[in-house]
XYZ file of N, CA, C and O in Angstrom:
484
model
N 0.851 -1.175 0.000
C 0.000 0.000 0.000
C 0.890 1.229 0.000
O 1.788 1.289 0.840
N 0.690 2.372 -1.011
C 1.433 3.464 -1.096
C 0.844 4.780 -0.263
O -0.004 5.294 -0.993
N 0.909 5.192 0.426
C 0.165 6.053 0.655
C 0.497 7.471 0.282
O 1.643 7.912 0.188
N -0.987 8.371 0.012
C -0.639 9.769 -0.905
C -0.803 10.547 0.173
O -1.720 10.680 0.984
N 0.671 11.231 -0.016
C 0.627 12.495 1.449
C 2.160 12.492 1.339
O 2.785 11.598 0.769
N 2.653 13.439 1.861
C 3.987 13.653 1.610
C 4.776 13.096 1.928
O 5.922 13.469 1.678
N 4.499 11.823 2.702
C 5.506 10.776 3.191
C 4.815 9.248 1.996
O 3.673 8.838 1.790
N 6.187 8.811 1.463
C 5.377 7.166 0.751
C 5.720 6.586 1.635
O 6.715 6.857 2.307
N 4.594 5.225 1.896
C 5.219 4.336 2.224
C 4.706 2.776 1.898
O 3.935 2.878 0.944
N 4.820 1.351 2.307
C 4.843 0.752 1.810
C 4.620 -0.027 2.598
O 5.663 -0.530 3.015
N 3.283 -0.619 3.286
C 2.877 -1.600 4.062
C 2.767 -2.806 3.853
O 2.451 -3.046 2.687
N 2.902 -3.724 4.525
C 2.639 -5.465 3.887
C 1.518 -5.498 5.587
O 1.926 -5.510 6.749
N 0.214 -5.504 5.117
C -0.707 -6.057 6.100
C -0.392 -7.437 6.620
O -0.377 -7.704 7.821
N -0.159 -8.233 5.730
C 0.064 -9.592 6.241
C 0.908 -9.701 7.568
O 0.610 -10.318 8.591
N 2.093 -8.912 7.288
C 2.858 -9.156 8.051
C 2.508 -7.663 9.468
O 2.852 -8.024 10.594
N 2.063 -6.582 9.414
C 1.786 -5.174 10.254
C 3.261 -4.898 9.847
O 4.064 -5.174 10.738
N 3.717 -4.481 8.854
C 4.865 -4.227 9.051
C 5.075 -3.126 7.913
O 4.343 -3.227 6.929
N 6.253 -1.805 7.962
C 6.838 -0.908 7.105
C 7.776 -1.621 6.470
O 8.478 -2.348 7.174
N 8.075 -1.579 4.633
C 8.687 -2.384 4.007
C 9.396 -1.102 3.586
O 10.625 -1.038 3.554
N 8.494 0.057 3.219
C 9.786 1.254 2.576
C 8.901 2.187 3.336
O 7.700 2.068 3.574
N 9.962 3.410 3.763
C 9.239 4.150 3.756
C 9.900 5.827 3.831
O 10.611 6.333 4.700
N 9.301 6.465 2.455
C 10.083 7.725 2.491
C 9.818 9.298 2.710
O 8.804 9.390 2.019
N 10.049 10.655 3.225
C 9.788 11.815 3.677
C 10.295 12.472 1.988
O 11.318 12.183 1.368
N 9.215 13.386 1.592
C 9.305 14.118 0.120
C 8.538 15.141 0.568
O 7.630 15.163 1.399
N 9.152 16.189 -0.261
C 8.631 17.599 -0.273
C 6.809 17.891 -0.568
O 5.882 18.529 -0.070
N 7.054 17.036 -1.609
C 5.536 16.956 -2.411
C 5.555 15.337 -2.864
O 6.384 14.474 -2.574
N 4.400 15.248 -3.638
C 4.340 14.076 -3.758
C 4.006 14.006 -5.308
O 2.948 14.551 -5.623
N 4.720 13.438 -6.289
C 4.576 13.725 -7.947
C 5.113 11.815 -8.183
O 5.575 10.868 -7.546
N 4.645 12.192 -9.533
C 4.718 10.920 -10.043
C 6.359 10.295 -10.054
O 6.936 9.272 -9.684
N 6.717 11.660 -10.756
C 8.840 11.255 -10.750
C 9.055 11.230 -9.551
O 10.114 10.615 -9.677
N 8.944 11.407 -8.145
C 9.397 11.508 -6.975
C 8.222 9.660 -6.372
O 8.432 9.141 -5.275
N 7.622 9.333 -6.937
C 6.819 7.864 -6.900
C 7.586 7.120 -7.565
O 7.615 5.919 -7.296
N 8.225 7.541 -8.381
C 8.997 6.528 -9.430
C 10.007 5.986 -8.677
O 10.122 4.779 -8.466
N 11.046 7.187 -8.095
C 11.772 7.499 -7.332
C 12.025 6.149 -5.968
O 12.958 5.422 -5.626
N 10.703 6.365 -5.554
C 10.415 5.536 -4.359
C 10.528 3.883 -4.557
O 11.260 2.997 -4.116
N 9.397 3.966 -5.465
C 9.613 2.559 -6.564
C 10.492 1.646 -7.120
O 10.451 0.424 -7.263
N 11.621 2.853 -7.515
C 12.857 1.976 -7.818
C 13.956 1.592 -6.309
O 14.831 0.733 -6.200
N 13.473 2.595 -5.330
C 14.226 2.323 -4.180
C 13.738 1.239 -3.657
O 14.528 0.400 -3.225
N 12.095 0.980 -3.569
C 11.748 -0.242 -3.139
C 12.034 -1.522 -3.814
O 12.052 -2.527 -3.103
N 12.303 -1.662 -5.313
C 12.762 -3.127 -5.693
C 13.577 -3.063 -5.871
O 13.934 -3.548 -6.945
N 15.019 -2.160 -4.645
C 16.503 -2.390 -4.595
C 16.363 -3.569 -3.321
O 17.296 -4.340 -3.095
N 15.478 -3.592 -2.775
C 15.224 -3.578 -1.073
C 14.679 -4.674 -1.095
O 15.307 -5.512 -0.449
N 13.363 -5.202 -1.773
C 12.001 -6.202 -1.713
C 11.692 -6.433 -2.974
O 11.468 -5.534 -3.784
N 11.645 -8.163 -3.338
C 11.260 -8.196 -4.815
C 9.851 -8.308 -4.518
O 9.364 -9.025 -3.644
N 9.074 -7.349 -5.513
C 7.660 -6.589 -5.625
C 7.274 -6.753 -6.650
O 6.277 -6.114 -6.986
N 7.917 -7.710 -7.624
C 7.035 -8.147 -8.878
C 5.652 -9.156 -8.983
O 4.649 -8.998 -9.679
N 5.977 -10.210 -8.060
C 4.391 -10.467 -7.720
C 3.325 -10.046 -7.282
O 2.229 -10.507 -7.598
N 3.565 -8.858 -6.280
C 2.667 -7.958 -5.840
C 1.868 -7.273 -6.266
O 2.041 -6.476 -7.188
N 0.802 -7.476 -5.633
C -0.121 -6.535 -5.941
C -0.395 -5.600 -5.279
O -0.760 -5.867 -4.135
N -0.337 -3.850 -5.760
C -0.245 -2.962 -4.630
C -1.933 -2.442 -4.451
O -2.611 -2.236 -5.458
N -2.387 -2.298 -3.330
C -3.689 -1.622 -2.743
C -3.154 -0.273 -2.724
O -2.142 -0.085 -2.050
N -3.804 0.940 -3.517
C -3.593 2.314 -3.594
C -5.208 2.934 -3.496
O -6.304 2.431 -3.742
N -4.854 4.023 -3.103
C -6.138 5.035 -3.316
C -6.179 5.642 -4.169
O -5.345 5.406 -5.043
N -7.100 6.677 -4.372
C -7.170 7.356 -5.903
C -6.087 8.111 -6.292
O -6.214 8.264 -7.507
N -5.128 8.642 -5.926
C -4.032 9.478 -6.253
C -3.456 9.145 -7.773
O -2.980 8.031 -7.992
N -3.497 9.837 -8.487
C -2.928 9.603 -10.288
C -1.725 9.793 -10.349
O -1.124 9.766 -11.423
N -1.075 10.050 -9.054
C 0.698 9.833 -9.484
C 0.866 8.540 -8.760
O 2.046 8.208 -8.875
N 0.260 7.753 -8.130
C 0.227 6.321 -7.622
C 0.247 5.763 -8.651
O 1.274 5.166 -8.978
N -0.797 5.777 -9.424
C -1.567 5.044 -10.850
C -0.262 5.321 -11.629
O 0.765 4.674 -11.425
N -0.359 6.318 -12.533
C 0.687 6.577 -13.117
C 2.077 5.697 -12.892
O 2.511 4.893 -13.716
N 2.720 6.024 -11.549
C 4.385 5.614 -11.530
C 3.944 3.857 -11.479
O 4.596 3.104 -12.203
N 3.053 3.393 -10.781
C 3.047 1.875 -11.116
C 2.908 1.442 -12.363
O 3.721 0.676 -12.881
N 1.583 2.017 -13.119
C 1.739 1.475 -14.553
C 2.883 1.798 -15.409
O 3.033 1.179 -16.463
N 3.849 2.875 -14.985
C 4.953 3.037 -15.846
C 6.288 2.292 -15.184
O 7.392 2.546 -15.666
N 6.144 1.253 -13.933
C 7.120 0.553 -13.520
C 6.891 -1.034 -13.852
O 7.720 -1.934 -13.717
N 5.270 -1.156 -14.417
C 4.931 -2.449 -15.045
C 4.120 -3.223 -13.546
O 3.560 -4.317 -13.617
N 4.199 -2.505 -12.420
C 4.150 -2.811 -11.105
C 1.823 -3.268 -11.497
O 1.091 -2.779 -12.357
N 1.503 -4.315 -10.403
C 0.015 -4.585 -10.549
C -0.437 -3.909 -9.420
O 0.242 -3.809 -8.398
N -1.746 -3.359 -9.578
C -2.126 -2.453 -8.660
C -3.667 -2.690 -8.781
O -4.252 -3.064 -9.797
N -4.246 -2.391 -7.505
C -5.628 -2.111 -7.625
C -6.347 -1.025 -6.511
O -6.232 -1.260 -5.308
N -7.052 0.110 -6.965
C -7.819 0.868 -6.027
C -8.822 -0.258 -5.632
O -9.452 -1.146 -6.206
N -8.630 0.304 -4.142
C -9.796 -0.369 -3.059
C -10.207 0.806 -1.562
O -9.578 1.754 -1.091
N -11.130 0.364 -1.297
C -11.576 1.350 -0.822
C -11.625 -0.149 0.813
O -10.971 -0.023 1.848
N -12.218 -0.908 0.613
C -12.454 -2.110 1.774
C -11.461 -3.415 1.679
O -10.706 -3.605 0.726
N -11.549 -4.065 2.527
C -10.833 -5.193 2.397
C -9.531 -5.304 3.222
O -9.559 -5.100 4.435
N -8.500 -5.596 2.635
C -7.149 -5.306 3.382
C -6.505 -3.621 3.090
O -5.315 -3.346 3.240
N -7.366 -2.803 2.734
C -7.080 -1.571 2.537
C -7.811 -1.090 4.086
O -7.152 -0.221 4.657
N -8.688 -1.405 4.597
C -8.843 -1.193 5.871
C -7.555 -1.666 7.058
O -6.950 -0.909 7.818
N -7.468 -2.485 6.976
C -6.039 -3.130 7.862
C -5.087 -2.524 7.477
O -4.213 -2.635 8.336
N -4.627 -1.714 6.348
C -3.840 -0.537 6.005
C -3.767 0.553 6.737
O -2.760 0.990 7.294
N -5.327 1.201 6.741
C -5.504 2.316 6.816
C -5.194 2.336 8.899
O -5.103 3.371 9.559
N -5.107 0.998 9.427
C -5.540 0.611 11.116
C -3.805 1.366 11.026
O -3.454 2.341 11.690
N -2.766 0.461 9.849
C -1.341 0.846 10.264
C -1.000 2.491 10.303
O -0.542 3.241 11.165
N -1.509 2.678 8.785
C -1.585 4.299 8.753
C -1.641 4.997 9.826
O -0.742 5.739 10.223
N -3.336 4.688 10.688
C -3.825 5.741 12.055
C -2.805 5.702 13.076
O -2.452 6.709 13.690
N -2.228 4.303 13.304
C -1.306 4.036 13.844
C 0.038 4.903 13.735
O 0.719 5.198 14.717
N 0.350 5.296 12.335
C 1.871 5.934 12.215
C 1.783 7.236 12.535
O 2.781 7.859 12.898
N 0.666 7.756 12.444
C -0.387 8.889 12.434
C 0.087 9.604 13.944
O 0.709 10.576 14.371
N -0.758 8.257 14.479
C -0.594 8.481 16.296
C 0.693 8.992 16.683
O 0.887 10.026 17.323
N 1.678 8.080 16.186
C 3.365 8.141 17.148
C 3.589 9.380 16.060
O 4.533 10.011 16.534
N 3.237 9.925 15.026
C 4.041 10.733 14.336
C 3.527 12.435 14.624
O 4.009 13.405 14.037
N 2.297 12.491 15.808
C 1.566 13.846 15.011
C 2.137 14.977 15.568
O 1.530 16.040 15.440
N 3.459 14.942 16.315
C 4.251 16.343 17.038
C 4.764 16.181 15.629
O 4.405 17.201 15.039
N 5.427 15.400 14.801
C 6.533 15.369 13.950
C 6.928 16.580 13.448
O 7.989 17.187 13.599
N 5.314 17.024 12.443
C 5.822 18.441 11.985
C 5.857 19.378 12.584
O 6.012 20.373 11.875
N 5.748 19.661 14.124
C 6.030 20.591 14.916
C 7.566 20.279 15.345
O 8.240 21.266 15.636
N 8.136 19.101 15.407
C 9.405 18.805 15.946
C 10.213 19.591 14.761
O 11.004 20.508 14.982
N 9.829 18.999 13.259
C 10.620 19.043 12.813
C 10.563 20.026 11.729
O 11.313 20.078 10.754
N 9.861 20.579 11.936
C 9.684 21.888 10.777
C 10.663 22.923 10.136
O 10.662 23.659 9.149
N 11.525 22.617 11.205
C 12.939 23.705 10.605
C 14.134 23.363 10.404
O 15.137 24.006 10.092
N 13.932 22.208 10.625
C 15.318 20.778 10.270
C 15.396 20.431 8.842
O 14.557 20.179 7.977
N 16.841 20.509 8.886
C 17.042 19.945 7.152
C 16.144 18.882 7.007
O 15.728 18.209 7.950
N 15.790 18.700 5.627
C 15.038 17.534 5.304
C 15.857 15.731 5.411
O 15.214 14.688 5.523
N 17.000 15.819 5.353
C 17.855 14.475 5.734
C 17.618 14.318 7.648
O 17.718 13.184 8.115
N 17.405 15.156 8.328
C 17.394 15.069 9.712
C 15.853 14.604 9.651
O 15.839 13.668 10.451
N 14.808 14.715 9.243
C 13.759 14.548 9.253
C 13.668 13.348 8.404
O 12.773 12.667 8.904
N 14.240 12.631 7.167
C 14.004 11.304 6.567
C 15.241 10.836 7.659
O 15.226 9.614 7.506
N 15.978 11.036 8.363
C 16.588 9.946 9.129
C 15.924 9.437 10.237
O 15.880 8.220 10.423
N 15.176 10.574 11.325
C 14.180 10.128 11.987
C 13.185 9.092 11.772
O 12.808 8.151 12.471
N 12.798 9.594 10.398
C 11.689 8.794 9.775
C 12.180 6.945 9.675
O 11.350 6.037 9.733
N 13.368 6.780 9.554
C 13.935 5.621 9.294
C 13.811 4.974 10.255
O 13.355 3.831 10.254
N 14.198 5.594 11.248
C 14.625 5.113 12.476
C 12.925 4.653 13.395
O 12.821 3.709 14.178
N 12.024 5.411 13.087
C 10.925 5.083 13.483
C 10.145 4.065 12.955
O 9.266 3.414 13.519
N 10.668 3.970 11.494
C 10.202 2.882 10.532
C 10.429 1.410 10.997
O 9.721 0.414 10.852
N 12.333 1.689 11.949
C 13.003 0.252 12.205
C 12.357 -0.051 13.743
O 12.279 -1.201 14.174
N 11.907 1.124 14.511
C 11.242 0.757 15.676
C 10.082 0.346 15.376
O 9.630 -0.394 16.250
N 9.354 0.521 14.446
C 7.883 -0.032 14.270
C 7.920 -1.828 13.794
O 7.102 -2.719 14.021
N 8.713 -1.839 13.351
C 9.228 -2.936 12.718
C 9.814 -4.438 13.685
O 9.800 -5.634 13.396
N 10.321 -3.648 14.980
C 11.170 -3.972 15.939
C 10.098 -5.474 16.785
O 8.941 -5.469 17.205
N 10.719 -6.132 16.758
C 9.339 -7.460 17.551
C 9.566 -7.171 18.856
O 10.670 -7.160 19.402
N 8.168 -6.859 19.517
C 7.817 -6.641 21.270
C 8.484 -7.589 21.949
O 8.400 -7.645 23.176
């Protein structure tokens, strides 16, 4: 699951877990592409099928990476959206923390919260 908002990222419900996940200025199709090719340095994602929402630079950078995709609104796009509220929760000082920090101080945080979410209790 990609999510549209200025952070991508890249959920596997199966597992509750962050597979990529990156901090961008804006969110455009070349900066999706971007993400895309960082994720199948990382995770082979050719069998996958990605759950996206309506966003047309989602659509776009998958059909131009050959990547399978489907908008859903229910299903395991709900168990998405549980991780989302979730990143939501631990993240919502973020842009008050980090609003005046270079943008590498703010995607390193982001990493690091990615590997604690990730981390088994």
């Amino acid at each position: 699951m990609v999510r549209s908002s200025r952070w991508l990222c890249l959920v596997n419900p199966d597992i509750n877990e962050l597979l990529h996940f990156r901090l961008f200025s804006t969110t455009t199709t070349a900066l999706t592409e971007i993400f895309l090719r960082e994720l199948r340095q990382k995770h082979d994602v050719e069998s996958a099928v990605f759950l996206v929402d309506g966003a047309q630079h989602l659509h776009t950078a998958l059909a131009r990476a050959s990547l399978r995709f489907q908008t859903t609104r229910h299903g395991n796009r709900n168990a998405i959206e549980r991780i989302f509220r979730e990143l939501k929760r631990h993240t919502s000082s973020f842009s008050n923390c980090f609003s005046h920090v270079e943008p590498q101080t703010a995607e390193n945080w982001l990493q690091a919260f990615a590997a604690w979410f990730n981390a088994p209790n």
